[in-house]
Short mmCIF file of C-alpha atoms and ligand atoms in Angstrom, two decimals:
data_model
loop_
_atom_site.label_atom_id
_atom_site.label_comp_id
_atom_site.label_asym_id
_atom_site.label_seq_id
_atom_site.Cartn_x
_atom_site.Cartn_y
_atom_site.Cartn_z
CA UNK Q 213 -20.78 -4.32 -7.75
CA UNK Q 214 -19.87 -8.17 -7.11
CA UNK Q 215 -16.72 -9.06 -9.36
CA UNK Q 216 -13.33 -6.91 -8.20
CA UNK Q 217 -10.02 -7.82 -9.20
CA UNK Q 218 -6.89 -6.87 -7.36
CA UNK Q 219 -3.90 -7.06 -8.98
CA UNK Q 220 -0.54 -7.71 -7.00
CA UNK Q 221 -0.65 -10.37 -4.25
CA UNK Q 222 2.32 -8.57 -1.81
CA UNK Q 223 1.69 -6.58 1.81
CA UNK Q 224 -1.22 -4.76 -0.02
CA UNK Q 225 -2.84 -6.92 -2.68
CA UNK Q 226 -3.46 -9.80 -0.08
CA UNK Q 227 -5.01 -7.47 2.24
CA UNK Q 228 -7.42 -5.73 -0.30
CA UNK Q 229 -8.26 -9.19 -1.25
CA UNK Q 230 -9.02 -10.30 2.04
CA UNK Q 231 -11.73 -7.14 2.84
CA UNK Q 232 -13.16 -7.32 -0.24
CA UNK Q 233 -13.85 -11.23 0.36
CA UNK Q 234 -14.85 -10.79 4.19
CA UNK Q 235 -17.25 -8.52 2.93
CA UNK Q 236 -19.17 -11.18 0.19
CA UNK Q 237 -17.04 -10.07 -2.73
CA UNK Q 238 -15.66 -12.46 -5.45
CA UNK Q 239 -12.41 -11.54 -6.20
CA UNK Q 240 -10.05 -12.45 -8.98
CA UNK Q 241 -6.37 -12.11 -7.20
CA UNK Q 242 -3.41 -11.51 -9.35
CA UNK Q 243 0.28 -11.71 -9.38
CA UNK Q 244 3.29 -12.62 -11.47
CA UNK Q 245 4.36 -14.84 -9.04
CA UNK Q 246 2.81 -18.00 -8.25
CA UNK Q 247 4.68 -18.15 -4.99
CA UNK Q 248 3.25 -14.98 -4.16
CA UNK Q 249 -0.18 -15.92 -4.70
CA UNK Q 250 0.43 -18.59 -2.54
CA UNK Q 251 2.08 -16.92 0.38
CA UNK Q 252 -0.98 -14.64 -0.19
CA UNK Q 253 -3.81 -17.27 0.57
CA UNK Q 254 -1.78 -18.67 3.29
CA UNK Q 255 -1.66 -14.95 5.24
CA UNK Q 256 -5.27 -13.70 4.39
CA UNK Q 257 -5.95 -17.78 6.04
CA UNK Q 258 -3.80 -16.83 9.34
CA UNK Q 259 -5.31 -13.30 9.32
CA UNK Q 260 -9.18 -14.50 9.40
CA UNK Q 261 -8.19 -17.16 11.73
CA UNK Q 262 -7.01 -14.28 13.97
CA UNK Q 263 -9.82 -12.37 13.81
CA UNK Q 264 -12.33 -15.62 14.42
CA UNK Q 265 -9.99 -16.50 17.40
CA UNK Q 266 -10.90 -12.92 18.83
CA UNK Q 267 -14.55 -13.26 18.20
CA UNK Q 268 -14.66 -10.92 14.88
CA UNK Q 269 -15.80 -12.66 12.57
CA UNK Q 270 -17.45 -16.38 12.89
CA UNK Q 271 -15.87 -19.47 11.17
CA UNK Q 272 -18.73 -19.55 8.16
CA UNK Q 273 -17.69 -16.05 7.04
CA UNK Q 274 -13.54 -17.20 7.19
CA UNK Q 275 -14.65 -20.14 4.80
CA UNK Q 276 -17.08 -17.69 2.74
CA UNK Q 277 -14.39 -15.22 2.45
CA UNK Q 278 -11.93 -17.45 1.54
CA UNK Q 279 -14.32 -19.27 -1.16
CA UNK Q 280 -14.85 -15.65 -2.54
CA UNK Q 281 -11.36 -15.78 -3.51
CA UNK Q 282 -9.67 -17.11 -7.07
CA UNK Q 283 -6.25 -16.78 -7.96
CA UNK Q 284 -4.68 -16.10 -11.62
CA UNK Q 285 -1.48 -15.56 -13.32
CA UNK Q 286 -3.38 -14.04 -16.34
CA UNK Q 287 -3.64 -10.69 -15.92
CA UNK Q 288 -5.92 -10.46 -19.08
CA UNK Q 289 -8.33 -13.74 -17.85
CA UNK Q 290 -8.47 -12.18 -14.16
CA UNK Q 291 -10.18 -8.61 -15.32
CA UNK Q 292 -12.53 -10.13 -18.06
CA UNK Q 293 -15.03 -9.93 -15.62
CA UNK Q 294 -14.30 -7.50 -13.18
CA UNK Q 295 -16.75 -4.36 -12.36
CA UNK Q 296 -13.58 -2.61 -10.51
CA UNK Q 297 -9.70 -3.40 -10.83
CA UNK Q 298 -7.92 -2.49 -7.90
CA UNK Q 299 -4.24 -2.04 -8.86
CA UNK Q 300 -1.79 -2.90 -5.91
CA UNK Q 301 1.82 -3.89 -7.58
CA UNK Q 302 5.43 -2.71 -7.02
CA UNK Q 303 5.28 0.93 -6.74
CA UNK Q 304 6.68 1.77 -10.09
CA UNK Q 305 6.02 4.51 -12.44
CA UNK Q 306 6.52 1.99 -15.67
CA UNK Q 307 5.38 -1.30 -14.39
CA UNK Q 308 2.02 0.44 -13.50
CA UNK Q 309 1.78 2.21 -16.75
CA UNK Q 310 2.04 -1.21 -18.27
CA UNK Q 311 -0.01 -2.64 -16.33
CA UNK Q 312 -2.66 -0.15 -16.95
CA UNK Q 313 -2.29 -0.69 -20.85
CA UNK Q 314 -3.37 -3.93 -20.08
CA UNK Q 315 -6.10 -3.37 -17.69
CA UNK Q 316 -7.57 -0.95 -20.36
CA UNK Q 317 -7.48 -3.67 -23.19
CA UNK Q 318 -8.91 -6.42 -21.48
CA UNK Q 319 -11.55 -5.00 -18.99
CA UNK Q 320 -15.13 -4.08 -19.81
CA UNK Q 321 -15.63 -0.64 -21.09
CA UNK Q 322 -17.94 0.10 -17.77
CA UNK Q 323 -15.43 -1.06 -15.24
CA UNK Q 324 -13.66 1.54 -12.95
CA UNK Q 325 -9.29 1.06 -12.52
CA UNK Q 326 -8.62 2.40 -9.20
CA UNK Q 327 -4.84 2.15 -8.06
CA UNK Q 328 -3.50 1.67 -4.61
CA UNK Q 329 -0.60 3.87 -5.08
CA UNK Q 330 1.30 5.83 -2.66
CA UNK Q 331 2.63 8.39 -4.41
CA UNK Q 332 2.06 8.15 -8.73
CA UNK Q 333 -0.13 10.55 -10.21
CA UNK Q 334 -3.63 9.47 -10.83
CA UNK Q 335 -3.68 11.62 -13.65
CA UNK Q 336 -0.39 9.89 -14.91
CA UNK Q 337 -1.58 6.50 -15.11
CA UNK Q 338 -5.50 7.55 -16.20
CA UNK Q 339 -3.58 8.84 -19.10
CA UNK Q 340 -2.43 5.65 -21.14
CA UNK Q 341 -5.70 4.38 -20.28
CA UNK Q 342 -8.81 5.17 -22.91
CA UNK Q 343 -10.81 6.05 -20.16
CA UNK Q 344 -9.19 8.54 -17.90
CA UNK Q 345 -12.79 9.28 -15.67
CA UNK Q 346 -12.84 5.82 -14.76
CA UNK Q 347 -9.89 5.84 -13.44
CA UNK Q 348 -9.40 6.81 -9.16
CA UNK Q 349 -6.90 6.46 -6.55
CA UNK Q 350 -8.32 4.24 -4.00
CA UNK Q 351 -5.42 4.11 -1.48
CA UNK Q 352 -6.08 1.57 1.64
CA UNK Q 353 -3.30 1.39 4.94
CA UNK Q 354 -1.10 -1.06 6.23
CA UNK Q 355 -2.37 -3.26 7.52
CA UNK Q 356 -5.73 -3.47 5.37
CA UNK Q 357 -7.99 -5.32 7.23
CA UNK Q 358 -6.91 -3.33 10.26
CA UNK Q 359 -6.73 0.25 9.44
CA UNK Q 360 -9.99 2.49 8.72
CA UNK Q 361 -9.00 5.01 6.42
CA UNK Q 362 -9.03 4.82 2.62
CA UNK Q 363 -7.51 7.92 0.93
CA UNK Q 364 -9.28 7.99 -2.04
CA UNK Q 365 -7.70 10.14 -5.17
CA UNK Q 366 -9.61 12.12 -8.06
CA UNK Q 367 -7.53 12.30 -11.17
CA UNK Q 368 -7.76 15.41 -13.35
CA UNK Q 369 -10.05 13.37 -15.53
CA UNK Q 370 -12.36 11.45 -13.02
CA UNK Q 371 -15.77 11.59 -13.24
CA UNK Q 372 -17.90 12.83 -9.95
CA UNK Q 373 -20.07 9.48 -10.36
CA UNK Q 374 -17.00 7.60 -10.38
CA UNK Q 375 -15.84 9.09 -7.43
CA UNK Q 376 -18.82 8.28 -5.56
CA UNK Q 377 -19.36 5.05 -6.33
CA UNK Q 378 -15.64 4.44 -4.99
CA UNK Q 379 -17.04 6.44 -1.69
CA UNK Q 380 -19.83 3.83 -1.24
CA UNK Q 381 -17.80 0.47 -1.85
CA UNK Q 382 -15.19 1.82 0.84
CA UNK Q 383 -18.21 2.57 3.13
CA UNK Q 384 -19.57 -1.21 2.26
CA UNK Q 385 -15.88 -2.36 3.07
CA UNK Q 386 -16.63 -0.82 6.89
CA UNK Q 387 -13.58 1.89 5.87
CA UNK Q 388 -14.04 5.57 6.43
CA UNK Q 389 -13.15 7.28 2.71
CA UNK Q 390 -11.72 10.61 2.65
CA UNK Q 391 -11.42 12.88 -0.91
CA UNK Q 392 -8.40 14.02 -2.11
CA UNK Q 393 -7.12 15.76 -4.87
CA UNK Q 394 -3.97 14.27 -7.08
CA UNK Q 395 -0.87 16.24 -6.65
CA UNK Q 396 2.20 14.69 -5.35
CA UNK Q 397 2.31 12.54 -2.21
CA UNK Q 398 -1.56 13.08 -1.94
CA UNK Q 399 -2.29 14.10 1.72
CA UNK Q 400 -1.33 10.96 3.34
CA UNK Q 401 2.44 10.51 2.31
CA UNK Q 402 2.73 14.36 1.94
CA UNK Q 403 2.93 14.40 5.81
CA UNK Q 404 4.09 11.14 7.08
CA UNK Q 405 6.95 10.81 4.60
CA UNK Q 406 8.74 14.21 5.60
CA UNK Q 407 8.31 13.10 9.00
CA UNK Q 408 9.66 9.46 8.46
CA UNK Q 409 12.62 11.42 6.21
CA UNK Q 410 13.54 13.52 9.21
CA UNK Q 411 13.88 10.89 11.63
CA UNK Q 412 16.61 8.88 9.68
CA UNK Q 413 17.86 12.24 9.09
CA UNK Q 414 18.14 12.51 12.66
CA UNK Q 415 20.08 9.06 13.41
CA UNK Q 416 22.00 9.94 10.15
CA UNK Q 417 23.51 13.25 11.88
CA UNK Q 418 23.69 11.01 15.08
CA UNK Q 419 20.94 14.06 16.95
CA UNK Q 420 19.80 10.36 18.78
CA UNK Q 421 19.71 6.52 18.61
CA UNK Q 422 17.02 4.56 16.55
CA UNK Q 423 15.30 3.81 19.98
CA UNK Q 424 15.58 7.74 21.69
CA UNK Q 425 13.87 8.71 18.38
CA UNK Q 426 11.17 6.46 18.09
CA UNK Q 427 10.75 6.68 22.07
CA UNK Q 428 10.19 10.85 21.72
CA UNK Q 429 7.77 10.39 18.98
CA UNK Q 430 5.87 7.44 20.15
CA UNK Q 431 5.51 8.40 24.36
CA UNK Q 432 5.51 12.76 23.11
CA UNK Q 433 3.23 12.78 20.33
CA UNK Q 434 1.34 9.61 21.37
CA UNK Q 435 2.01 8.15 17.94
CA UNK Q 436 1.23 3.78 18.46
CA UNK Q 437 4.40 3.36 16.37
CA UNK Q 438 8.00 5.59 15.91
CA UNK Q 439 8.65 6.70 12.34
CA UNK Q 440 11.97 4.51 11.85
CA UNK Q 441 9.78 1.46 12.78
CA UNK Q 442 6.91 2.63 10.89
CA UNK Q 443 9.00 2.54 7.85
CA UNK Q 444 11.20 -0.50 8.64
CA UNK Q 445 6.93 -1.72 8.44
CA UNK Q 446 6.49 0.36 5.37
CA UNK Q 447 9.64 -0.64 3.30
CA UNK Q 448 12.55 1.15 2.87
CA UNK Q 449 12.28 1.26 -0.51
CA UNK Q 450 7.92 2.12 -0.88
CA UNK Q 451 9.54 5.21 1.52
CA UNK Q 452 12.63 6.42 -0.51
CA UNK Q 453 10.54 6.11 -3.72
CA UNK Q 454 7.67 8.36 -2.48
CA UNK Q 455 10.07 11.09 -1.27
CA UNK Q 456 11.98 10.95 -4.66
CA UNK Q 457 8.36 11.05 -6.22
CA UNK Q 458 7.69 14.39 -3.77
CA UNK Q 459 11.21 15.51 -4.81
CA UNK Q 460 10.55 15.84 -8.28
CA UNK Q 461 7.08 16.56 -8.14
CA UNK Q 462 7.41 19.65 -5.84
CA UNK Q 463 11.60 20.58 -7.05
CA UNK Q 464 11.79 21.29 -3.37
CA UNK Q 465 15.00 20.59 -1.88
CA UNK Q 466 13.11 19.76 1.81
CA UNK Q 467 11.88 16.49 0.00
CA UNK Q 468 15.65 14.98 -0.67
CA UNK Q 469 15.81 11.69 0.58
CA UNK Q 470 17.97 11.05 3.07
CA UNK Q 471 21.72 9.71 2.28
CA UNK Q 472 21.27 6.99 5.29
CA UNK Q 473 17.69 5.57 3.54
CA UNK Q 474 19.19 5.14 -0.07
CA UNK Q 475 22.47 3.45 1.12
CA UNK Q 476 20.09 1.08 2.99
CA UNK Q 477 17.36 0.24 0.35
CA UNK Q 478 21.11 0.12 -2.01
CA UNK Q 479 22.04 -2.63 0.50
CA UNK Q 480 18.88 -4.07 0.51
CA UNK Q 481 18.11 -3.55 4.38
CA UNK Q 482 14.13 -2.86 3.54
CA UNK Q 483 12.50 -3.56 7.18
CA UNK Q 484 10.57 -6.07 7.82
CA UNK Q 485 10.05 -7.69 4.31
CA UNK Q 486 13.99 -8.70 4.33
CA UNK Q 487 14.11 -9.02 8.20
CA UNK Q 488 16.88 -5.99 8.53
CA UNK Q 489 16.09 -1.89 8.77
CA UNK Q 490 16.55 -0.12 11.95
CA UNK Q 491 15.65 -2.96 13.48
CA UNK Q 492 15.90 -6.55 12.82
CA UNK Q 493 13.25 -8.97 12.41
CA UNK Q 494 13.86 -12.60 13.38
CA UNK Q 495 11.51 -15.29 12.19
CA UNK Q 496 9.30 -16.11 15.05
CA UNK Q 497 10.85 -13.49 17.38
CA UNK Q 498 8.37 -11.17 18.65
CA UNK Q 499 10.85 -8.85 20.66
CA UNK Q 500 12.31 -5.23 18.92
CA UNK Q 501 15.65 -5.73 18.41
CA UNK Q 502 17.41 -2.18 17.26
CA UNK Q 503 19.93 -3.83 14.02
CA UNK Q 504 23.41 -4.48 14.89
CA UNK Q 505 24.12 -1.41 12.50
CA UNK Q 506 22.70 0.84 14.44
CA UNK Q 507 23.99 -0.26 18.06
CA UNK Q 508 25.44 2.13 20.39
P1 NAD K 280 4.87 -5.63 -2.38
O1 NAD K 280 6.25 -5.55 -2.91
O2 NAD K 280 4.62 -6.27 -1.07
O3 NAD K 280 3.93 -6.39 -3.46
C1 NAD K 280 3.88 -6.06 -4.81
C2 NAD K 280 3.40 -7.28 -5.58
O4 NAD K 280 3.20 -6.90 -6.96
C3 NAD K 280 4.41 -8.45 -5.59
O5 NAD K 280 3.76 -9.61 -5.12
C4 NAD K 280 4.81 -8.57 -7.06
O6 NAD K 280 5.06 -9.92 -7.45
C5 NAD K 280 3.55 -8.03 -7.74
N1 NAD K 280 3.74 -7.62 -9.13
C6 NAD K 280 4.82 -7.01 -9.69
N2 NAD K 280 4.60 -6.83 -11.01
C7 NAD K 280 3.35 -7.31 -11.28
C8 NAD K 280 2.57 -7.42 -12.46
N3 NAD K 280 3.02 -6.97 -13.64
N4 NAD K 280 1.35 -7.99 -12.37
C9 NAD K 280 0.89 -8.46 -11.18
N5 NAD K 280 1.60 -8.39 -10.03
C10 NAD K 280 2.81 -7.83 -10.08
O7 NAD K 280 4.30 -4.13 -2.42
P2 NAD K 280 3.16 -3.49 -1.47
O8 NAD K 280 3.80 -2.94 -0.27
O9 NAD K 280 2.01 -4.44 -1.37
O10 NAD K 280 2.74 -2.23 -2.37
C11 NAD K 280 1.84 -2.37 -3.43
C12 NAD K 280 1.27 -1.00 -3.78
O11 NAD K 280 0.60 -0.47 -2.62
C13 NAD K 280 2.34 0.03 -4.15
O12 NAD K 280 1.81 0.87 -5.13
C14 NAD K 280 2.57 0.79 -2.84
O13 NAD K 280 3.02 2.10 -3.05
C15 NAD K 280 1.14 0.80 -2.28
N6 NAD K 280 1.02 0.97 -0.82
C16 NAD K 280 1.89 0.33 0.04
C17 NAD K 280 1.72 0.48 1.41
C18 NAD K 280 2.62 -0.24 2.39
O14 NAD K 280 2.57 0.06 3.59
N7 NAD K 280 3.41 -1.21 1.95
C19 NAD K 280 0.69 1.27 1.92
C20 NAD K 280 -0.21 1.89 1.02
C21 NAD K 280 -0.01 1.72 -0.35
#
């Protein structure tokens, strides 16, 4: 495999991106937004910079990686040639369905759709598609280039070969892949979300301040971050829409959102992407500063 395109140029998409082209892959980027395809280029620059100040990477493989890399508006131009389409938009049932319609028209009838989702059903989206057992969850962390793990996600429909193939490109990536099966939440945001939920459940009752509980869980369970930063890193909203996706999926009640997290993706206090969530997040500032919302 040579040719991947990733479609969605946010947290995710310019993270993909930037392993796939570290690791000698030509990639076709893809947003709607042309400012977002910039913004993209200009954080996959500062993040390979980073890693050749630490010694990483050398300087020849930041310029490779970042020759590796093309950027398109067309959705339909951008997969022509691809061999895989990594999917890594809004987290939206609808826009991804869509998106898939398109994918399906305009790719080759060999390549594999894999979707970064957090939470949609594999099985969901394989199903506008005319090839459901080409179609797999490959699910990387935040932040890509960092974090090890990719979560990958066997739809009803998708084929063993399929599967493996997806195991070996995450191995080629450096990533350690793990199997899953497609039921709601997956494994990864099965766990962490309920835990995230019960945290702002816990400021919400006022059991603690955003600090105390993000202290407990970060110094007693020896987790590197708290949960109410964790999401404010996240997004409010990526968080509220996996737990009502676990809500419905499950009809458990232990799944229900918290009131606190919808009236604060309502008022648009997302984390870090708007620079307000539990805490705040001044440009340039490198300090934690709790939001004045949540101030004792
Ligand atoms: P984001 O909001 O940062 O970026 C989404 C991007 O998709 C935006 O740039 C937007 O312009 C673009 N987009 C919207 N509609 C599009 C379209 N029709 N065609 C092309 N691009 C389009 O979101 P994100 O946090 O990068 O999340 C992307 C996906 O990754 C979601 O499915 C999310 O659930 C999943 N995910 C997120 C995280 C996380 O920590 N943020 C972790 C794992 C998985």
């Amino acid at each position: 495999m040579k040719n991947i395109c990733v479609i969605g140029a946010g947290t995710m998409g310019n993270g993909i991106a930037h392993v796939f082209a570290q690791n000698g892959f030509s990639v076709s980027l893809v947003d709607v937004s042309q400012d977002q395809l910039n913004k993209a280029i200009a954080t996959i620059t500062n993040n390979l910079d980073r890693q050749v100040s630490k010694g990483a990477i050398t300087s020849e493989v930041k310029e490779s990686a970042l020759n590796n890399i093309v950027t398109h508006t067309s959705l339909a131009a951008a997969v022509k040639n691809a061999e895989l389409v990594v999917e890594a938009a809004t987290e939206n049932v609808d826009l991804k369905l869509n998106i898939f319609k398109q994918i399906d028209e305009n790719a080759a009838a060999s390549c594999i759709l894999a979707t970064n989702t957090s939470s949609i059903s594999i099985t969901k989206i394989a199903s506008v598609t005319s090839r459901p057992e080409q179609v797999i969850g490959m699910h990387f962390m935040n932040p890509v280039p960092v974090m090890k793990l990719v979560e990958i996600i066997n739809g009803y429909a998708t084929k063993k070969d399929v599967t493996n193939t997806i195991i070996e490109l995450s191995k080629q990536l450096g990533k350690v892949p793990c199997v899953v099966n497609d039921y709601p939440g997956f494994i990864a945001n099965r766990i962490l979300m309920p835990m995230i939920n019960e945290a702002v459940y816990s400021l919400y009752e006022g059991v603690a301040g955003v600090e105390e509980i993000d202290t407990v869980m970060k110094l007693g369970m020896a987790h590197p971050m708290g949960p109410l930063q964790l999401a404010d890193f996240i997004g409010l909203d990526v968080c509220l829409s996996i737990l009502n996706v676990l809500h419905e999926g499950f009809g458990n009640p232990k799944y229900a959102p918290c009131p606190l997290l919808v009236n604060m993706v309502t008022a648009k206090k997302l984390g870090v992407k708007t620079g307000e969530g539990f805490y705040t997040y001044a440009k340039g500032s490198k300090e934690l500063m709790v939001s004045e919302r949540f101030k004792k």
